[in-house]
Short mmCIF file of C-alpha atoms and ligand atoms in Angstrom, two decimals:
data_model
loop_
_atom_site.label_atom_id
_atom_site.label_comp_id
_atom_site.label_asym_id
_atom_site.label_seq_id
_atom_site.Cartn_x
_atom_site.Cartn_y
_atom_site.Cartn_z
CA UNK A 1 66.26 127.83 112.65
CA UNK A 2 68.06 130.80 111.81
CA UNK A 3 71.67 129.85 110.86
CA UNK A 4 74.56 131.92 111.18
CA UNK A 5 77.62 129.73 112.06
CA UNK A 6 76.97 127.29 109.61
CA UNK A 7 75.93 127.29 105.59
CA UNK A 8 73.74 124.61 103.99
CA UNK A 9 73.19 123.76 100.90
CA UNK A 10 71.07 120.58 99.42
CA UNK A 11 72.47 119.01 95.89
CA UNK A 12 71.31 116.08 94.21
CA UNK A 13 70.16 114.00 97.35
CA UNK A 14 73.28 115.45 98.90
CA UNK A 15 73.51 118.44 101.78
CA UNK A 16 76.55 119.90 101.96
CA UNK A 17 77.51 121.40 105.49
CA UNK A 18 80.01 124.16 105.93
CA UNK A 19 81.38 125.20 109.01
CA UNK A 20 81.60 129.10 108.68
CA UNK A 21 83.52 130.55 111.40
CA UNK A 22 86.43 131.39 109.32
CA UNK A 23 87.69 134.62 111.37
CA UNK A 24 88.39 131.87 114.29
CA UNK A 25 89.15 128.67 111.86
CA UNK A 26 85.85 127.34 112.31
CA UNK A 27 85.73 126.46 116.26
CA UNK A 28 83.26 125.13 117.50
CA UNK A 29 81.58 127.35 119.65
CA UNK A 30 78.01 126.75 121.63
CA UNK A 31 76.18 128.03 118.76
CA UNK A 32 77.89 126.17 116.21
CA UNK A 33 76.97 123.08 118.23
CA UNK A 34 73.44 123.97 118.27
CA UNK A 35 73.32 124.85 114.65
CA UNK A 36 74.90 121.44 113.99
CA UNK A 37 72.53 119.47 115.74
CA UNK A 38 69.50 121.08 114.70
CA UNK A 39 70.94 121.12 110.88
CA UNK A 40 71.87 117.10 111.16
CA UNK A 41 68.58 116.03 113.10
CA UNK A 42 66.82 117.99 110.60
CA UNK A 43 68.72 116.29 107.70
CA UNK A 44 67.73 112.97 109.13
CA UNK A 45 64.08 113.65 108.71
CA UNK A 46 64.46 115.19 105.38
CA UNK A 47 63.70 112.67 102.71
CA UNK A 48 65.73 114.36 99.97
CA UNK A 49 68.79 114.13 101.56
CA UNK A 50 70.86 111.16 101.49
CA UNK A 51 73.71 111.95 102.69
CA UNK A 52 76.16 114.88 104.57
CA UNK A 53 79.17 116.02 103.53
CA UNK A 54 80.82 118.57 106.59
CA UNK A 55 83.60 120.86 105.56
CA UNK A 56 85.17 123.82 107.21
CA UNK A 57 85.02 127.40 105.26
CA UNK A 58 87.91 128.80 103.78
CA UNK A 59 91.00 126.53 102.84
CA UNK A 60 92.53 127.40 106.01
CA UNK A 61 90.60 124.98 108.87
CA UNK A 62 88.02 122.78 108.73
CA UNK A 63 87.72 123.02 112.43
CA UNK A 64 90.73 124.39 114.92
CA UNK A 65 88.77 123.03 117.68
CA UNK A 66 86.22 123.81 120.72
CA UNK A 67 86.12 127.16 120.76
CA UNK A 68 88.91 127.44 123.72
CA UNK A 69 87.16 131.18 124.65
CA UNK A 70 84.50 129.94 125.66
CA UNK A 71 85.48 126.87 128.15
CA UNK A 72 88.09 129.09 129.74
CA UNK A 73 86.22 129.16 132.96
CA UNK A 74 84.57 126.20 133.55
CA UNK A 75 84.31 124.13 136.69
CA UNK A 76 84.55 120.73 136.63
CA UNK A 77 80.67 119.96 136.80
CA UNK A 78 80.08 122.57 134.00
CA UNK A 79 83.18 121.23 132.08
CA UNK A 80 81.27 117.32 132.17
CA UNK A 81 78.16 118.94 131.15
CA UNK A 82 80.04 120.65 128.27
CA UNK A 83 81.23 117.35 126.97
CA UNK A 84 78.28 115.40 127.98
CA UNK A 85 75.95 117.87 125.70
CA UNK A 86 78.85 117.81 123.31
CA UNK A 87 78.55 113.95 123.10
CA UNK A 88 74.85 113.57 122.94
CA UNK A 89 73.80 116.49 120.72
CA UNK A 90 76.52 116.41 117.75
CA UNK A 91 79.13 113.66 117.96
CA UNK A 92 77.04 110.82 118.82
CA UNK A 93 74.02 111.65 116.52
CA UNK A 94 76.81 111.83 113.80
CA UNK A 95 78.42 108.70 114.63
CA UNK A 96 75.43 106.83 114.90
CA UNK A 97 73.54 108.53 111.83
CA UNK A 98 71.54 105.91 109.30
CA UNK A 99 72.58 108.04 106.51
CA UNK A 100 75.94 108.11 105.65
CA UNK A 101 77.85 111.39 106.44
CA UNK A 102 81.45 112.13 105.15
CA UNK A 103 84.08 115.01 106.47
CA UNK A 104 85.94 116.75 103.80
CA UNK A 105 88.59 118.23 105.58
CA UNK A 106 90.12 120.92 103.62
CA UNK A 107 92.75 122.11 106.31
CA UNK A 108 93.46 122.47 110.06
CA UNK A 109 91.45 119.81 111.99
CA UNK A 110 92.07 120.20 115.75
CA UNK A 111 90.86 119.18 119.06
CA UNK A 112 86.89 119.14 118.30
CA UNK A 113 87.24 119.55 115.02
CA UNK A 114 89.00 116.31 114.88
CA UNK A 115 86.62 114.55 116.68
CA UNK A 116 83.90 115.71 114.75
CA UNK A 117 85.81 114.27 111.67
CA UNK A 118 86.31 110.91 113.41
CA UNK A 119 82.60 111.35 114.45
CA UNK A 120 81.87 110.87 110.56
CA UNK A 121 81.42 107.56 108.79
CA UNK A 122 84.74 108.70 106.39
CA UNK A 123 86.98 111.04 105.86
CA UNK A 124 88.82 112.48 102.75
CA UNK A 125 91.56 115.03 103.23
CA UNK A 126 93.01 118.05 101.46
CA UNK A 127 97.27 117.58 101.08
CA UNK A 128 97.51 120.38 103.03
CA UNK A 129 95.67 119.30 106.20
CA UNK A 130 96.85 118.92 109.09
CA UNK A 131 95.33 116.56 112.11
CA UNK A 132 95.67 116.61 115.75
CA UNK A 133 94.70 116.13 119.62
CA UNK A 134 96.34 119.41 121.16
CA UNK A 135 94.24 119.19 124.11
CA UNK A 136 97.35 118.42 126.48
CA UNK A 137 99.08 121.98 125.36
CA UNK A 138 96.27 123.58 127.18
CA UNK A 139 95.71 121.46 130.50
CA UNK A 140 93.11 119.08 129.30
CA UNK A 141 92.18 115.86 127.12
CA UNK A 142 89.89 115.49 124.45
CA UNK A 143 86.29 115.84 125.31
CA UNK A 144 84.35 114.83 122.80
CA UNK A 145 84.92 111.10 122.27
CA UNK A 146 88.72 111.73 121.09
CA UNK A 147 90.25 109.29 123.69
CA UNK A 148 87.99 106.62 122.34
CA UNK A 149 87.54 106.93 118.68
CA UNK A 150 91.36 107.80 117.85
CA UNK A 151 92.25 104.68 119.15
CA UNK A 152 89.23 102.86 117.31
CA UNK A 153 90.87 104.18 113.83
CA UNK A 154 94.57 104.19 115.06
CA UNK A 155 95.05 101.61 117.59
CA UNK A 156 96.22 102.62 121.32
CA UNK A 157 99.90 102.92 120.30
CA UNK A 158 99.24 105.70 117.79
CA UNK A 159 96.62 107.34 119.90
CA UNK A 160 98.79 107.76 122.46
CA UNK A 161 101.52 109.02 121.02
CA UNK A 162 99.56 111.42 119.00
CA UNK A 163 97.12 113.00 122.53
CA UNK A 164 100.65 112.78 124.47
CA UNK A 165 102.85 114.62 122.30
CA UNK A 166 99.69 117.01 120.86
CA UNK A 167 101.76 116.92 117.83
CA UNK A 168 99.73 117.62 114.72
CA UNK A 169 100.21 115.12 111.70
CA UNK A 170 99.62 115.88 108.13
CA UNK A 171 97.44 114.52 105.76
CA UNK A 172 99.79 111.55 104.12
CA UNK A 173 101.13 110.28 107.68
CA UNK A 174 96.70 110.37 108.57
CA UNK A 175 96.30 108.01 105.63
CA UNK A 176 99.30 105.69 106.64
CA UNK A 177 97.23 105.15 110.30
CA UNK A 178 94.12 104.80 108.46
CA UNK A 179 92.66 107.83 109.62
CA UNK A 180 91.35 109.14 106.52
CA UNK A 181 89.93 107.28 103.97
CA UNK A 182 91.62 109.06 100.99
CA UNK A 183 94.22 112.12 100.85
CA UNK A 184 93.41 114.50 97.62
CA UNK A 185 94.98 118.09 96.28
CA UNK A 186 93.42 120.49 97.80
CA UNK A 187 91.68 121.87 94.58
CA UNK A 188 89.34 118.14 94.00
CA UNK A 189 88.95 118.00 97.87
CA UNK A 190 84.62 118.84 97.04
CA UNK A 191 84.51 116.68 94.03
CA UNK A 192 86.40 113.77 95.59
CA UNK A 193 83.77 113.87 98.40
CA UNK A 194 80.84 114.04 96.14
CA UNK A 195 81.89 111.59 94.10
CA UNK A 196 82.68 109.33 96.78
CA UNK A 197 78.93 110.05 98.41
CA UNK A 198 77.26 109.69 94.95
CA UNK A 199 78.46 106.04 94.61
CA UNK A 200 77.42 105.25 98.25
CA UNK A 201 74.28 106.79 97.49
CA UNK A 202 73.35 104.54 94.33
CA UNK A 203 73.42 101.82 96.50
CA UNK A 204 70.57 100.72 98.42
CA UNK A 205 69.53 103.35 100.96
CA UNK A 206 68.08 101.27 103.80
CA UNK A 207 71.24 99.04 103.54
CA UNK A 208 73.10 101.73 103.62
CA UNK A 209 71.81 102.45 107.54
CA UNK A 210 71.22 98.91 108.40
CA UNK A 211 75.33 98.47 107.49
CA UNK A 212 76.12 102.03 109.33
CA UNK A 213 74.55 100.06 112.87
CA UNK A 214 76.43 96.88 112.27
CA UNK A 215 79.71 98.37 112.21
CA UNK A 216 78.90 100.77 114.57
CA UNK A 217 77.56 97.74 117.09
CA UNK A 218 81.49 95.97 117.08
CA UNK A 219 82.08 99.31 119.01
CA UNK A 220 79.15 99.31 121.39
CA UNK A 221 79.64 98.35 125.17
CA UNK A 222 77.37 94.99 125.78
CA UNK A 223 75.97 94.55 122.38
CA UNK A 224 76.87 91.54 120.38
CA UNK A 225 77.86 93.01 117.39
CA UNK A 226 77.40 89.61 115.28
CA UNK A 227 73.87 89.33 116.85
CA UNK A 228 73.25 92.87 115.72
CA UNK A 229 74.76 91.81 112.26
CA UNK A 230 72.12 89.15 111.87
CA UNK A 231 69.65 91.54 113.09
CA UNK A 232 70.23 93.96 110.47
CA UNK A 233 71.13 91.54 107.68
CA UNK A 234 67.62 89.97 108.40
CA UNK A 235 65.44 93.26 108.39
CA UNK A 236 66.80 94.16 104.91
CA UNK A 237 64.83 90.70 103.58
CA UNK A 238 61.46 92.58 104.53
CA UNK A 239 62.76 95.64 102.09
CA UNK A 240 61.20 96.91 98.61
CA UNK A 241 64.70 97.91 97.54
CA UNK A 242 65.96 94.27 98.27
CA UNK A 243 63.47 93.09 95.86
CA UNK A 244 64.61 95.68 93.43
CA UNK A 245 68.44 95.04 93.82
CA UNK A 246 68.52 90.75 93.31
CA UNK A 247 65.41 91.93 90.39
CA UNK A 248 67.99 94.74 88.59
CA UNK A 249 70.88 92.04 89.06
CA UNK A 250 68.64 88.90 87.77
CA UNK A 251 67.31 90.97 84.52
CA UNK A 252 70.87 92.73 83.89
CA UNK A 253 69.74 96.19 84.80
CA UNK A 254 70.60 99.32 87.31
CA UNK A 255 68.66 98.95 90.42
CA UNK A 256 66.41 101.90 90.78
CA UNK A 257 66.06 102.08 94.76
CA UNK A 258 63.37 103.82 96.71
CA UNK A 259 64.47 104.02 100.47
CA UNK A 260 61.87 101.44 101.22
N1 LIG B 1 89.09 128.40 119.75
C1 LIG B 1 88.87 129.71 119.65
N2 LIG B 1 89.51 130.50 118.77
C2 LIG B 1 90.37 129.91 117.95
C3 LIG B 1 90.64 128.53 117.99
C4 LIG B 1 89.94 127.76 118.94
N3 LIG B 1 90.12 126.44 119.05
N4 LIG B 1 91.59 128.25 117.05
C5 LIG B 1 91.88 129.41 116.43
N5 LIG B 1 91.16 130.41 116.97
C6 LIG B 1 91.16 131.83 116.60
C7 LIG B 1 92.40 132.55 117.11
O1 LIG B 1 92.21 132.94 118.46
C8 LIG B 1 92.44 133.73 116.17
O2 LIG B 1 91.47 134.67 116.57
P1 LIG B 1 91.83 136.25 116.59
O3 LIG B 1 92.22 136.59 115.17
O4 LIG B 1 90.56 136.89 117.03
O5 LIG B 1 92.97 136.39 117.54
C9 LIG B 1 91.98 133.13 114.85
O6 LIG B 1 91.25 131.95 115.19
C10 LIG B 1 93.13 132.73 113.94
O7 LIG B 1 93.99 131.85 114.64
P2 LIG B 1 95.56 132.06 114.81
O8 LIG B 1 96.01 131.33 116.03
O9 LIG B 1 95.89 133.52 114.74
O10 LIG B 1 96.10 131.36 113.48
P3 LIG B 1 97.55 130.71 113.26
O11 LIG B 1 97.64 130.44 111.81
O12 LIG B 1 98.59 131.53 113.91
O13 LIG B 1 97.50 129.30 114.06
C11 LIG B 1 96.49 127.24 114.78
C12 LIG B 1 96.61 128.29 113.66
C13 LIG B 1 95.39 126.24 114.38
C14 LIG B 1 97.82 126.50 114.95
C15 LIG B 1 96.13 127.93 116.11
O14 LIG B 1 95.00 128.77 115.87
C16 LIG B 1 95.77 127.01 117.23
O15 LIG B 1 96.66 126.41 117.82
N6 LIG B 1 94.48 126.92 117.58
C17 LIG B 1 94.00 126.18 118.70
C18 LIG B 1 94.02 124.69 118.41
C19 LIG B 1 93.60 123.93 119.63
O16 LIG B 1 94.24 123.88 120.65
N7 LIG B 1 92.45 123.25 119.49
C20 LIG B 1 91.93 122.38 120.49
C21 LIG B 1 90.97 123.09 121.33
S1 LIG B 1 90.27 121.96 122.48
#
């Protein structure tokens, strides 16, 4: 695919994904969507990559949001479908990814742009960013699984408060609900992230996934998320790297995993 929303660029097991829309802080319009799923499916299939990091260009946004232009005149079955492809295509491949995918957001993260952040498995922010759920301020509510995964990370009190009011928060009051993982300057924002995926990424990478759907089961509608547990805690004992890790930690030595 021919990419001209988004930039990509593959480093030591790592692919770094950059929104580049800066002329209208990074929204997320339909190409942008398409360009994200077709760069994250891709990713998944690509055995040198073990994990995303997602920023936004410039040090202005990571994302301000849907791209509001471009919804203006939908009808209500066209606005479902917009959220429903929305949904299936980019947040919920995201969410639900077996490699571990991190949002480094360096500014403004808005509306979809929040969402795809809270779509992520963590998220560091830049001092200077600033998060929110405006949606309200133009008629609507988040779309794209804001509703639900706010009040995952935040609990319903904070959720509310924050999609009622649309009031943006920065980056210190985001750690203090435990909706990033880590606030940094804005300068070590990249290297924080990096740093944080290259220790994930020593660890065992088939772990890594089978962890990734454990968690992700508490939040899943009829599934048993201790029976998934066991599931996934089980299939690791059929795993070369398992064999590896308890061999590294029996003979005193770094584990030297293989993704198998
Ligand atoms: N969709 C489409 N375009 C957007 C956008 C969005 N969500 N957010 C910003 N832009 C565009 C602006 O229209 C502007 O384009 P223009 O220069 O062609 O007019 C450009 O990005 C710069 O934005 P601007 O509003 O001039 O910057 P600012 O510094 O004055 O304000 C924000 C920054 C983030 C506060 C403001 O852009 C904003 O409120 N954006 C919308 C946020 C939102 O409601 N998101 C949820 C959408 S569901």
């Amino acid at each position: 695919m021919n990419y001209e929303n988004i930039l990509l660029e593959k480093k030591e097991r790592i692919l770094y994904l950059t929104i580049n829309r800066e002329s209208k802080l990074n929204a997320l319009n339909k190409a942008t969507l398409a360009e994200l799923h077709f760069a994250i499916t891709d990713a998944f299939r690509d055995e040198e990559v073990g994990g995303i990091i997602i920023t936004g260009a410039g040090s202005k946004a990571f994302v301000a949001g849907a791209d509001i232009a471009e919804f203006a005149d939908l009808s209500e079955d066209e606005g479902r479908i917009f959220a429903q492809e929305g949904h299936h295509k980019v947040f919920d491949i995201i969410h639900g990814s077996e490699k571990p995918i991190i949002a480094a957001i360096n500014g403004f993260a808005l509306g979809g742009g929040l969402e795809l952040a809270m779509a992520c498995h963590i998220r560091i922010a830049a001092e200077t960013a600033k998060l929110g759920l405006p949606e309200v301020t133009l008629g609507l509510i988040p779309g794209y699984g804001g509703t639900q995964r706010l009040t995952q990370l935040v609990g319903r009190g904070r959720a509310l408060e924050m999609i009622l009011t649309a009031d943006m928060i920065g980056a210190d009051t985001a750690l203090q609900y435990g909706l990033v993982n880590q606030v940094v300057s804005a300068e070590s924002l990249m290297s924080a992230a990096t740093e944080k995926m290259q220790k994930i990424l020593s660890r065992a990478p088939l772990a890594l996934g089978a962890a990734i759907q454990a968690v992700n089961a508490s939040l899943q509608d009829g599934v048993n998320g201790f029976e998934a547990e066991i599931d996934q805690f089980a299939r690791c004992f059929d795993t070369e790297d398992f064999k590896e890790g308890v061999a590294a930690f029996l003979e005193k030595r770094k584990a030297n995993f293989k993704g198998k």
